Short mmCIF file of C-alpha atoms and ligand atoms in Angstrom, two decimals:
data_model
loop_
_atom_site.label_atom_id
_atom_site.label_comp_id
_atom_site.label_asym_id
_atom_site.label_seq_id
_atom_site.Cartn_x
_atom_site.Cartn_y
_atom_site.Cartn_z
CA UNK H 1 266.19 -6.87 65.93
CA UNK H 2 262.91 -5.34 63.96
CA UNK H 3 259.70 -6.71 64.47
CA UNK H 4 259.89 -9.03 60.91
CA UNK H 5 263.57 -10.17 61.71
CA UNK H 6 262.04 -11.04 65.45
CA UNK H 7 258.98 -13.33 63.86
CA UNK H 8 261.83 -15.19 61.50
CA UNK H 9 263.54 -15.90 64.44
CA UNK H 10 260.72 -17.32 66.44
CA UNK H 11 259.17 -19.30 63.54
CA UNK H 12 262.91 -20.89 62.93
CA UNK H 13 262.68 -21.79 67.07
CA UNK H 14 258.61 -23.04 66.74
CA UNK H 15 259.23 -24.59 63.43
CA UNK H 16 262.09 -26.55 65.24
CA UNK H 17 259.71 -27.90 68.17
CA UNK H 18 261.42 -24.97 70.65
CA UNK H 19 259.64 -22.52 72.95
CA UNK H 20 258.90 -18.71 72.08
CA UNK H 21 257.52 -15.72 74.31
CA UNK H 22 255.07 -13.95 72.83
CA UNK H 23 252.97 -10.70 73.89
CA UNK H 24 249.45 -10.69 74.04
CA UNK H 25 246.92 -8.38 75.06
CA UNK H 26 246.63 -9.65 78.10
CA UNK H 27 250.18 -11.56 79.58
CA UNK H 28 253.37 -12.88 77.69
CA UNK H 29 252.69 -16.41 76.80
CA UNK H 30 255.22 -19.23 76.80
CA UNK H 31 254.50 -20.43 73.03
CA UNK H 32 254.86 -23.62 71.28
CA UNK H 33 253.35 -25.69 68.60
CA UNK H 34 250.33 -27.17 69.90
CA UNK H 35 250.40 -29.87 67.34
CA UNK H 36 253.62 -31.25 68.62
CA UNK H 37 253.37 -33.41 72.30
CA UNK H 38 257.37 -33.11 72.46
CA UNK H 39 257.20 -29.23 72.08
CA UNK H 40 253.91 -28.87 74.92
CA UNK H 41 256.46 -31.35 76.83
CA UNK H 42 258.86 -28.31 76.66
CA UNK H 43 256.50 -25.44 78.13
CA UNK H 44 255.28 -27.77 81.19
CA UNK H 45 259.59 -28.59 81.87
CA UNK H 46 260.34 -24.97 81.33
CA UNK H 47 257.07 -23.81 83.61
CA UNK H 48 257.39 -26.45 86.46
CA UNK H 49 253.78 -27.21 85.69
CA UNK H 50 251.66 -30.09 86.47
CA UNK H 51 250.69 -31.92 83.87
CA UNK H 52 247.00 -32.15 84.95
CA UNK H 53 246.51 -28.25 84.27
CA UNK H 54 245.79 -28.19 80.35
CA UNK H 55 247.35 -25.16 77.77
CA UNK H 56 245.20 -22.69 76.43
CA UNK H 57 245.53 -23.11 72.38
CA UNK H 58 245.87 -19.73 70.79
CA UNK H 59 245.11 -19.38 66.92
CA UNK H 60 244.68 -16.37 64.43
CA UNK H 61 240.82 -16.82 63.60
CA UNK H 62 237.31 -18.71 64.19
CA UNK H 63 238.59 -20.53 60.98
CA UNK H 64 241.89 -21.88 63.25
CA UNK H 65 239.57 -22.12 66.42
CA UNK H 66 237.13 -24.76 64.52
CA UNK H 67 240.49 -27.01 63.85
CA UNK H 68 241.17 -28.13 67.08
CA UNK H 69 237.32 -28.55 68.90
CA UNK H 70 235.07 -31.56 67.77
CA UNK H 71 232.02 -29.49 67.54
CA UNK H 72 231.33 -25.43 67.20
CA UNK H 73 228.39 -24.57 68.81
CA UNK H 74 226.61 -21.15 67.78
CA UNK H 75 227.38 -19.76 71.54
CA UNK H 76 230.73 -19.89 70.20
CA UNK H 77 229.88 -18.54 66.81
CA UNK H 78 228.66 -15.75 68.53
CA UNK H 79 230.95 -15.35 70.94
CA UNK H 80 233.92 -15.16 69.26
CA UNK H 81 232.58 -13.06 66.50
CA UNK H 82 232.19 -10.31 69.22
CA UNK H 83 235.38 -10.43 71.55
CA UNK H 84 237.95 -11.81 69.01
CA UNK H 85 240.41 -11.31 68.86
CA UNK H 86 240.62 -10.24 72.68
CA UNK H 87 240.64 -11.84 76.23
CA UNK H 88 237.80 -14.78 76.33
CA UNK H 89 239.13 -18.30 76.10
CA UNK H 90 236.46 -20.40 74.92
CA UNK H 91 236.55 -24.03 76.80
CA UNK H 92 235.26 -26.73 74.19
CA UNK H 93 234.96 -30.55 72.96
CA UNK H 94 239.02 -31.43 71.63
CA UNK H 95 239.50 -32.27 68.29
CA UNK H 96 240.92 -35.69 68.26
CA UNK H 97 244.11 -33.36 66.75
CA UNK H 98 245.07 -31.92 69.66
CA UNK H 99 247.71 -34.43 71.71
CA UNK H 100 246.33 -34.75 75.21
CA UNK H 101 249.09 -33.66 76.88
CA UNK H 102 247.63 -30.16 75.84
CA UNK H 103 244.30 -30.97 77.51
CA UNK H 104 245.90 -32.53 80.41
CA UNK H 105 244.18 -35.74 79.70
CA UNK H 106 240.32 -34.69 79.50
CA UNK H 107 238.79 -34.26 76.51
CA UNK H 108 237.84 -30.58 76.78
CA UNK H 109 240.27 -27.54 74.87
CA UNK H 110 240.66 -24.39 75.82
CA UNK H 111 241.19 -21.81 72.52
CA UNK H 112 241.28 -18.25 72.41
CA UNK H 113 242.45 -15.32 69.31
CA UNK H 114 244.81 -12.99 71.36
CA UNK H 115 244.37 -9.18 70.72
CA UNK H 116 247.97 -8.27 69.78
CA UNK H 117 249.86 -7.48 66.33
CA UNK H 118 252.78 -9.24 67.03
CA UNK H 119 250.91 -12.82 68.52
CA UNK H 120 248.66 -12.39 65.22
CA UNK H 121 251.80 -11.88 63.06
CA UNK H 122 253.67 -14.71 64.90
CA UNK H 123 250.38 -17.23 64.93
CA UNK H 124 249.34 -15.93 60.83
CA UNK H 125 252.67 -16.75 59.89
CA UNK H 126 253.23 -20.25 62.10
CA UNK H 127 249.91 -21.02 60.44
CA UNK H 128 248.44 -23.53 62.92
CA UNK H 129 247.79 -23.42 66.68
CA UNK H 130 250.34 -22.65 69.57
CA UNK H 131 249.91 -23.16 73.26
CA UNK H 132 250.68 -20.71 75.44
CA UNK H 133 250.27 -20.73 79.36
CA UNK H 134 251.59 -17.16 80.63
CA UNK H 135 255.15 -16.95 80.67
CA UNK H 136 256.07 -17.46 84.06
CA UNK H 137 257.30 -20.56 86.21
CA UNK H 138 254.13 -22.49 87.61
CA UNK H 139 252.46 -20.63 90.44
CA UNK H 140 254.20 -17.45 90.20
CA UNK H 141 252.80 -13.66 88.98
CA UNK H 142 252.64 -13.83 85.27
CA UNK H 143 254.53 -11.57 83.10
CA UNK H 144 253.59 -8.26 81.59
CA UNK H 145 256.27 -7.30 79.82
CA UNK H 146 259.58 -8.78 77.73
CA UNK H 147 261.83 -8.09 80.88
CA UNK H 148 259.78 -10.02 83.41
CA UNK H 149 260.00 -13.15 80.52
CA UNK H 150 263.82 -13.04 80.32
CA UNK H 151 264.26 -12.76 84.07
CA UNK H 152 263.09 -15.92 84.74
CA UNK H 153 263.55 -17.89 81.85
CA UNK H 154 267.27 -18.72 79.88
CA UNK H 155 267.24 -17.23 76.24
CA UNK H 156 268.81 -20.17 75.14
CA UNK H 157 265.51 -22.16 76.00
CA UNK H 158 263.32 -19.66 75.53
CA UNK H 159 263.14 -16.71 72.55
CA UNK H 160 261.41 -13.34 74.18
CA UNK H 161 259.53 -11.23 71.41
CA UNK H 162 259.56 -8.04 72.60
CA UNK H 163 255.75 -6.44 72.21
CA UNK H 164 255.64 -3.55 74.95
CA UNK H 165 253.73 -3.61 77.74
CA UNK H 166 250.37 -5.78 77.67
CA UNK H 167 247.51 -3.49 77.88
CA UNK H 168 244.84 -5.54 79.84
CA UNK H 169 246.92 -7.32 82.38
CA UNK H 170 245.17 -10.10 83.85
CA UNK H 171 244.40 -13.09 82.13
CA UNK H 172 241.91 -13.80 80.15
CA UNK H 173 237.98 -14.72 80.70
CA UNK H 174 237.74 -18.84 80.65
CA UNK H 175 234.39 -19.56 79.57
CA UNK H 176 233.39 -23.29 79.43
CA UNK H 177 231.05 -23.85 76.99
CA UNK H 178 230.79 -27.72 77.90
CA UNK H 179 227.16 -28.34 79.43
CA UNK H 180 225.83 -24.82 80.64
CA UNK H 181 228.23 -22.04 80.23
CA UNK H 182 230.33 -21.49 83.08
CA UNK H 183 232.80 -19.02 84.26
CA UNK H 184 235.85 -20.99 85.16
CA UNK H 185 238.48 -18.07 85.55
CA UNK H 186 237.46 -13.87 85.72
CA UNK H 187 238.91 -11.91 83.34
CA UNK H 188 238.67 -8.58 81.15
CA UNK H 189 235.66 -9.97 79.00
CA UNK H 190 232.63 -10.08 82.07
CA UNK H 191 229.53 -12.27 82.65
CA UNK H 192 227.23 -9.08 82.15
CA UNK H 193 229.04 -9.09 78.47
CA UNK H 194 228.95 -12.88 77.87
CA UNK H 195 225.19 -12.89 78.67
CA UNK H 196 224.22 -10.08 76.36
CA UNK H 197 225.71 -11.57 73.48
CA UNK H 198 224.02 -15.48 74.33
CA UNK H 199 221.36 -14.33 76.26
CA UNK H 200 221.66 -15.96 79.49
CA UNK H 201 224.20 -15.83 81.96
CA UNK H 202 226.93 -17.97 82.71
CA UNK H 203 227.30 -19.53 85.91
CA UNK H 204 230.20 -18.80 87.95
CA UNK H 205 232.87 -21.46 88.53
CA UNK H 206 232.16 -21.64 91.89
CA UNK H 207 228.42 -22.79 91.65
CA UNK H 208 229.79 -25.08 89.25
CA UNK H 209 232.27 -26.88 91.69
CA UNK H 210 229.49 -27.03 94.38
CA UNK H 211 227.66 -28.69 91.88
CA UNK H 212 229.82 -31.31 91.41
CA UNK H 213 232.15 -30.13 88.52
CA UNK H 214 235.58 -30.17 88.23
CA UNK H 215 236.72 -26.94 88.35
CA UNK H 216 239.54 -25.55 86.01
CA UNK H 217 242.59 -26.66 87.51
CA UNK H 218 244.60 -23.32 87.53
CA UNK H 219 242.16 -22.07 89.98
CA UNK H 220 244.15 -23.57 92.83
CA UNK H 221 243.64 -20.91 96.00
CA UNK H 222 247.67 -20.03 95.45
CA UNK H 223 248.58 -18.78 92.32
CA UNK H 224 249.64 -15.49 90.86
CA UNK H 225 251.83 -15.29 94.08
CA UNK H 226 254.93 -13.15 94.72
CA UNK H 227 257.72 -14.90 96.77
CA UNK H 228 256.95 -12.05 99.40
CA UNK H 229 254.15 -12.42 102.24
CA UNK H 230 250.99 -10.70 100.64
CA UNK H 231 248.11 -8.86 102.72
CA UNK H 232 245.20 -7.85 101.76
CA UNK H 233 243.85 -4.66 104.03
CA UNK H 234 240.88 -2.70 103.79
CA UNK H 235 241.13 1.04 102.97
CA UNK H 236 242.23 2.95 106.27
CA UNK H 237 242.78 0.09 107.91
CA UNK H 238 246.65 -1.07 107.66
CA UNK H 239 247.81 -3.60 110.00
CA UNK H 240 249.67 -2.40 112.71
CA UNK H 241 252.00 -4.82 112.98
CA UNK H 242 253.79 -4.06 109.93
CA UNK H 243 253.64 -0.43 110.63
CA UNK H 244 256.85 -1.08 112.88
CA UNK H 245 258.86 -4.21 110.98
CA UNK H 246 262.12 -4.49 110.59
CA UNK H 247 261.52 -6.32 107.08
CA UNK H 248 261.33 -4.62 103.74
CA UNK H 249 257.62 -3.55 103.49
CA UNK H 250 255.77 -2.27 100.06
CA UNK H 251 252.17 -0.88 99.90
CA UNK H 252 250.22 -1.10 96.73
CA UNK H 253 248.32 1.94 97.82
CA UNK H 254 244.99 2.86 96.33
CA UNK H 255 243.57 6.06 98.30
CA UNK H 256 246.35 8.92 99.51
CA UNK H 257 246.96 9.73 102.82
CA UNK H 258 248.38 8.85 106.43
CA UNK H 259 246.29 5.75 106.88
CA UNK H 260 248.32 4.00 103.74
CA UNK H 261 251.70 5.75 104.39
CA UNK H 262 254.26 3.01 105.68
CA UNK H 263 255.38 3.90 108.75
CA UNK H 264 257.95 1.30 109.70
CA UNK H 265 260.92 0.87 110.84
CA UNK H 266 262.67 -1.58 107.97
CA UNK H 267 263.29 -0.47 104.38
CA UNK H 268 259.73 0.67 103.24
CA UNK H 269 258.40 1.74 99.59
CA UNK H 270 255.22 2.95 98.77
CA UNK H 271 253.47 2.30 94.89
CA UNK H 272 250.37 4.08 93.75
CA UNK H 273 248.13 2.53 92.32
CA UNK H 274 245.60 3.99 89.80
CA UNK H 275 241.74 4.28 90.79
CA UNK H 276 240.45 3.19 87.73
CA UNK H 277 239.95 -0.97 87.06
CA UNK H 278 241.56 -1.03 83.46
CA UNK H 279 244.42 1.02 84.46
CA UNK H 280 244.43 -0.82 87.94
CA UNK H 281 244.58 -4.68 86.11
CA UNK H 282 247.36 -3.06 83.70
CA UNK H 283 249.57 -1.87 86.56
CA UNK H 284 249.06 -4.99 88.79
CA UNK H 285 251.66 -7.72 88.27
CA UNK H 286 254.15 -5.34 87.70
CA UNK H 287 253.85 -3.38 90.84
CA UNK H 288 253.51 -6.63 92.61
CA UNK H 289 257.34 -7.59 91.01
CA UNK H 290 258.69 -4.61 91.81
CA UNK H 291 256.98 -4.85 96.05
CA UNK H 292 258.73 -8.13 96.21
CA UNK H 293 261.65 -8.40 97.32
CA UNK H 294 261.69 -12.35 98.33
CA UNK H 295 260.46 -14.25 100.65
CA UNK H 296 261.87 -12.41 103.80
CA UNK H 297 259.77 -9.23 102.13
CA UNK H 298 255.96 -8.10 102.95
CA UNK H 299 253.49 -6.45 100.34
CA UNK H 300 250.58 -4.93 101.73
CA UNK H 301 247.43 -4.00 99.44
CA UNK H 302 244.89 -1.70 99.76
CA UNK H 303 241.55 -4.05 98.32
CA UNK H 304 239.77 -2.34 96.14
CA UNK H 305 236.09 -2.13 97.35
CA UNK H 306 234.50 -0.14 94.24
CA UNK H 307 231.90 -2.01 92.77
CA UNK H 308 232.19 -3.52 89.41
CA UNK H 309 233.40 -6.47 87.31
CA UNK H 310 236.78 -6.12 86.23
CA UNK H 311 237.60 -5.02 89.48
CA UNK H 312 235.67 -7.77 90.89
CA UNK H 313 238.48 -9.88 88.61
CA UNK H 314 240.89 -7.77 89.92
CA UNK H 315 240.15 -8.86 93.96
CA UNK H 316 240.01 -12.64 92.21
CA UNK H 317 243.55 -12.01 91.42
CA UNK H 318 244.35 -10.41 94.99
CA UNK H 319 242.95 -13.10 96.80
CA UNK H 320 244.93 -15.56 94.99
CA UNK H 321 248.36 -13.16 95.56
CA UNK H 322 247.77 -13.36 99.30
CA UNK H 323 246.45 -16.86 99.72
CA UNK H 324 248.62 -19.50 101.82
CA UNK H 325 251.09 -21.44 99.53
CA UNK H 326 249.79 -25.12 98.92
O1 TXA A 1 245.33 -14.49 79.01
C1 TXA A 1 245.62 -15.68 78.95
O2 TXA A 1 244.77 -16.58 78.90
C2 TXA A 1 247.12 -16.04 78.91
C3 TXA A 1 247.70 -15.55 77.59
C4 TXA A 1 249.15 -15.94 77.42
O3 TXA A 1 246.91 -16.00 76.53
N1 TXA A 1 247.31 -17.45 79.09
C5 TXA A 1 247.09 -18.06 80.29
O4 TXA A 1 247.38 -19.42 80.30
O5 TXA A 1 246.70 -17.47 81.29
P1 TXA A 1 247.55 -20.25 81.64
O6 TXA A 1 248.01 -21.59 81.18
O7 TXA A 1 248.42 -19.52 82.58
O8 TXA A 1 246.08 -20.37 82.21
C6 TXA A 1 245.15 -21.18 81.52
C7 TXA A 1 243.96 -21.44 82.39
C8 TXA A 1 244.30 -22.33 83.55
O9 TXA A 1 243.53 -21.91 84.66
C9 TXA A 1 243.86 -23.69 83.05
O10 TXA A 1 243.56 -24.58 84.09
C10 TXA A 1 242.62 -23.31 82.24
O11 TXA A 1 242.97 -22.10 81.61
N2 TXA A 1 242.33 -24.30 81.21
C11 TXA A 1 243.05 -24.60 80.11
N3 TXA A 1 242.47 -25.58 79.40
C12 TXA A 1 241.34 -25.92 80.06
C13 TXA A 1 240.33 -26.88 79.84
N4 TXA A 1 240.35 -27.70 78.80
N5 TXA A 1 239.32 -26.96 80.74
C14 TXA A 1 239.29 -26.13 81.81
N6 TXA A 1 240.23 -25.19 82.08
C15 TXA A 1 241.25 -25.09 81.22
MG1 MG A 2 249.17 -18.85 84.31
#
């Protein structure tokens, strides 16, 4: 199908309370009218999510943003004038429109402009907000492209528009802007860049929790995790132990060179990844799909140790891959 016949489609499935995929600049999203409580019902059922962790709202423009939050502070006026449409989700008082199944109870929203043709097509022509949590089941590595969507979801429940690759790769940059503005989630869009444009800088999420704060609930330790085991190593320093496994090992390798080659005795694969952050966070939860091979399986990963923010978002994401399962 075209890309006009593919938004007809999806409208006739949103317009009917259903669930749509949608690219974004970032990860696929798992779309539906955020207006509707029986349609957000759908995405948590389809997701396996709990329905304490609230939807991001997506809209077109500041215009649709200003629809569903009670007030519209000029940090957000200024904020979304420079990195819309792109990856910041601003976190903000709920417009008493918004059902609270979206907010998971509280009265905070979360509302972003995605940076993608086909989500601005999709939301333009919708004309009001849609929720979309990345399109993968709850807890798992979120999709960057149409194929990971439609391997895990039915297309009978779920219509996959088919926008390419996403070109960041990680999610995007949740900035509360409730009380003092806080970093709940590390994304594309850094502190250093949120401070120059409001002209102080946000606290991080974690200060905020150790001040008493709740923090964003997605930020569980486990998430973003492949069914495989996943280790974190520092560069030239593989474990030994999996240098001789009989299980199916994969190394997401960042420098060349003996130290990272897989020397076991199982199946064994070895990925390269690239040594720049924006190319890294673009590659990432693809080469982590392809390393896994279930649960019996073992990904290794060479951390990144270059200084910086996006790759400091990057290691966020790592840590999270190889964290113990709740
Ligand atoms: O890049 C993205 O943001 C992608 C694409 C599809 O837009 N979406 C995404 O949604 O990552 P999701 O649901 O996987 O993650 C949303 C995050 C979660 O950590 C959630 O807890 C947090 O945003 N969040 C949503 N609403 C919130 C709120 N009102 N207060 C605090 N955190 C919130
Ligand atoms: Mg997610």
């Amino acid at each position: 199908m075209n890309a006009p016949g593919q938004i007809d489609a999806a409208l006739a499935r949103l317009r009917a309370g259903e669930v749509v995929a949608f690219p974004t600049e970032t990860v696929y999203g798992l779309g539906a009218d955020a207006l509707r409580a029986r349609a957000v019902e759908r995405v948590f059922a389809l997701k396996g999510r709990p329905s304490n962790n609230p939807l991001i709202v997506h809209v077109a423009d500041i215009a649709g943003a200003r629809r569903v939050v009670a007030d519209w502070p000029t940090d957000a006026q200024m904020l979304a004038q420079r990195f819309w449409p792109g990856p910041l989700t601003l976190v903000l008082k709920r417009a008493p429109s918004v059902p609270t199944i979206v907010t998971g109870g509280g009265d905070t929203v979360a509302v972003r402009c995605p940076d993608h043709p086909m989500a601005l097509d999709l939301l333009r022509a919708f004309g009001g907000p849609l929720v979309a949590p990345s399109a993968n089941p709850s807890g798992r590595v979120s999709p960057t492209t149409a194929a990971h969507v439609s391997a895990a979801f039915n297309e009978r429940d779920v219509l996959v528009l088919d926008g390419g690759p996403c070109r960041v790769g990680i999610e995007s940059t949740v900035l509360s802007l409730v009380g003092e503005p806080t970093i709940l989630r590390q994304g594309a869009v850094s502190a250093s860049q949120i401070a120059d444009v409001i002209g102080r800088r946000p606290r991080s999420g974690a200060d905020a929790s150790s001040a008493g704060a709740l923090p964003s609930p997605g930020m569980l330790p486990s998430h973003y995790a492949p069914a495989a085991q996943t280790i974190l190593f520092d560069a030239h320093s593989m474990p030994r132990e999996w240098r001789d496994s009989p299980r199916h090992v994969t190394l997401l390798a960042l420098t060349s060179g003996e130290s990272t080659s897989p020397q076991t005795r199982g199946p064994r694969q070895r990925i390269q990844m690239p040594s720049v952050p924006d190319a890294y966070a673009a590659r990432l939860y693809a080469a982590l799909r392809e390393a896994d091979r279930g649960d019996e399986s073992v990904i290794l990963v060479e951390r990144p140790s270059a200084a910086g923010e996006l790759w400091d978002a990057i290691r966020d994401r790592l840590a999270r891959a190889a964290a113990p399962r709740a």
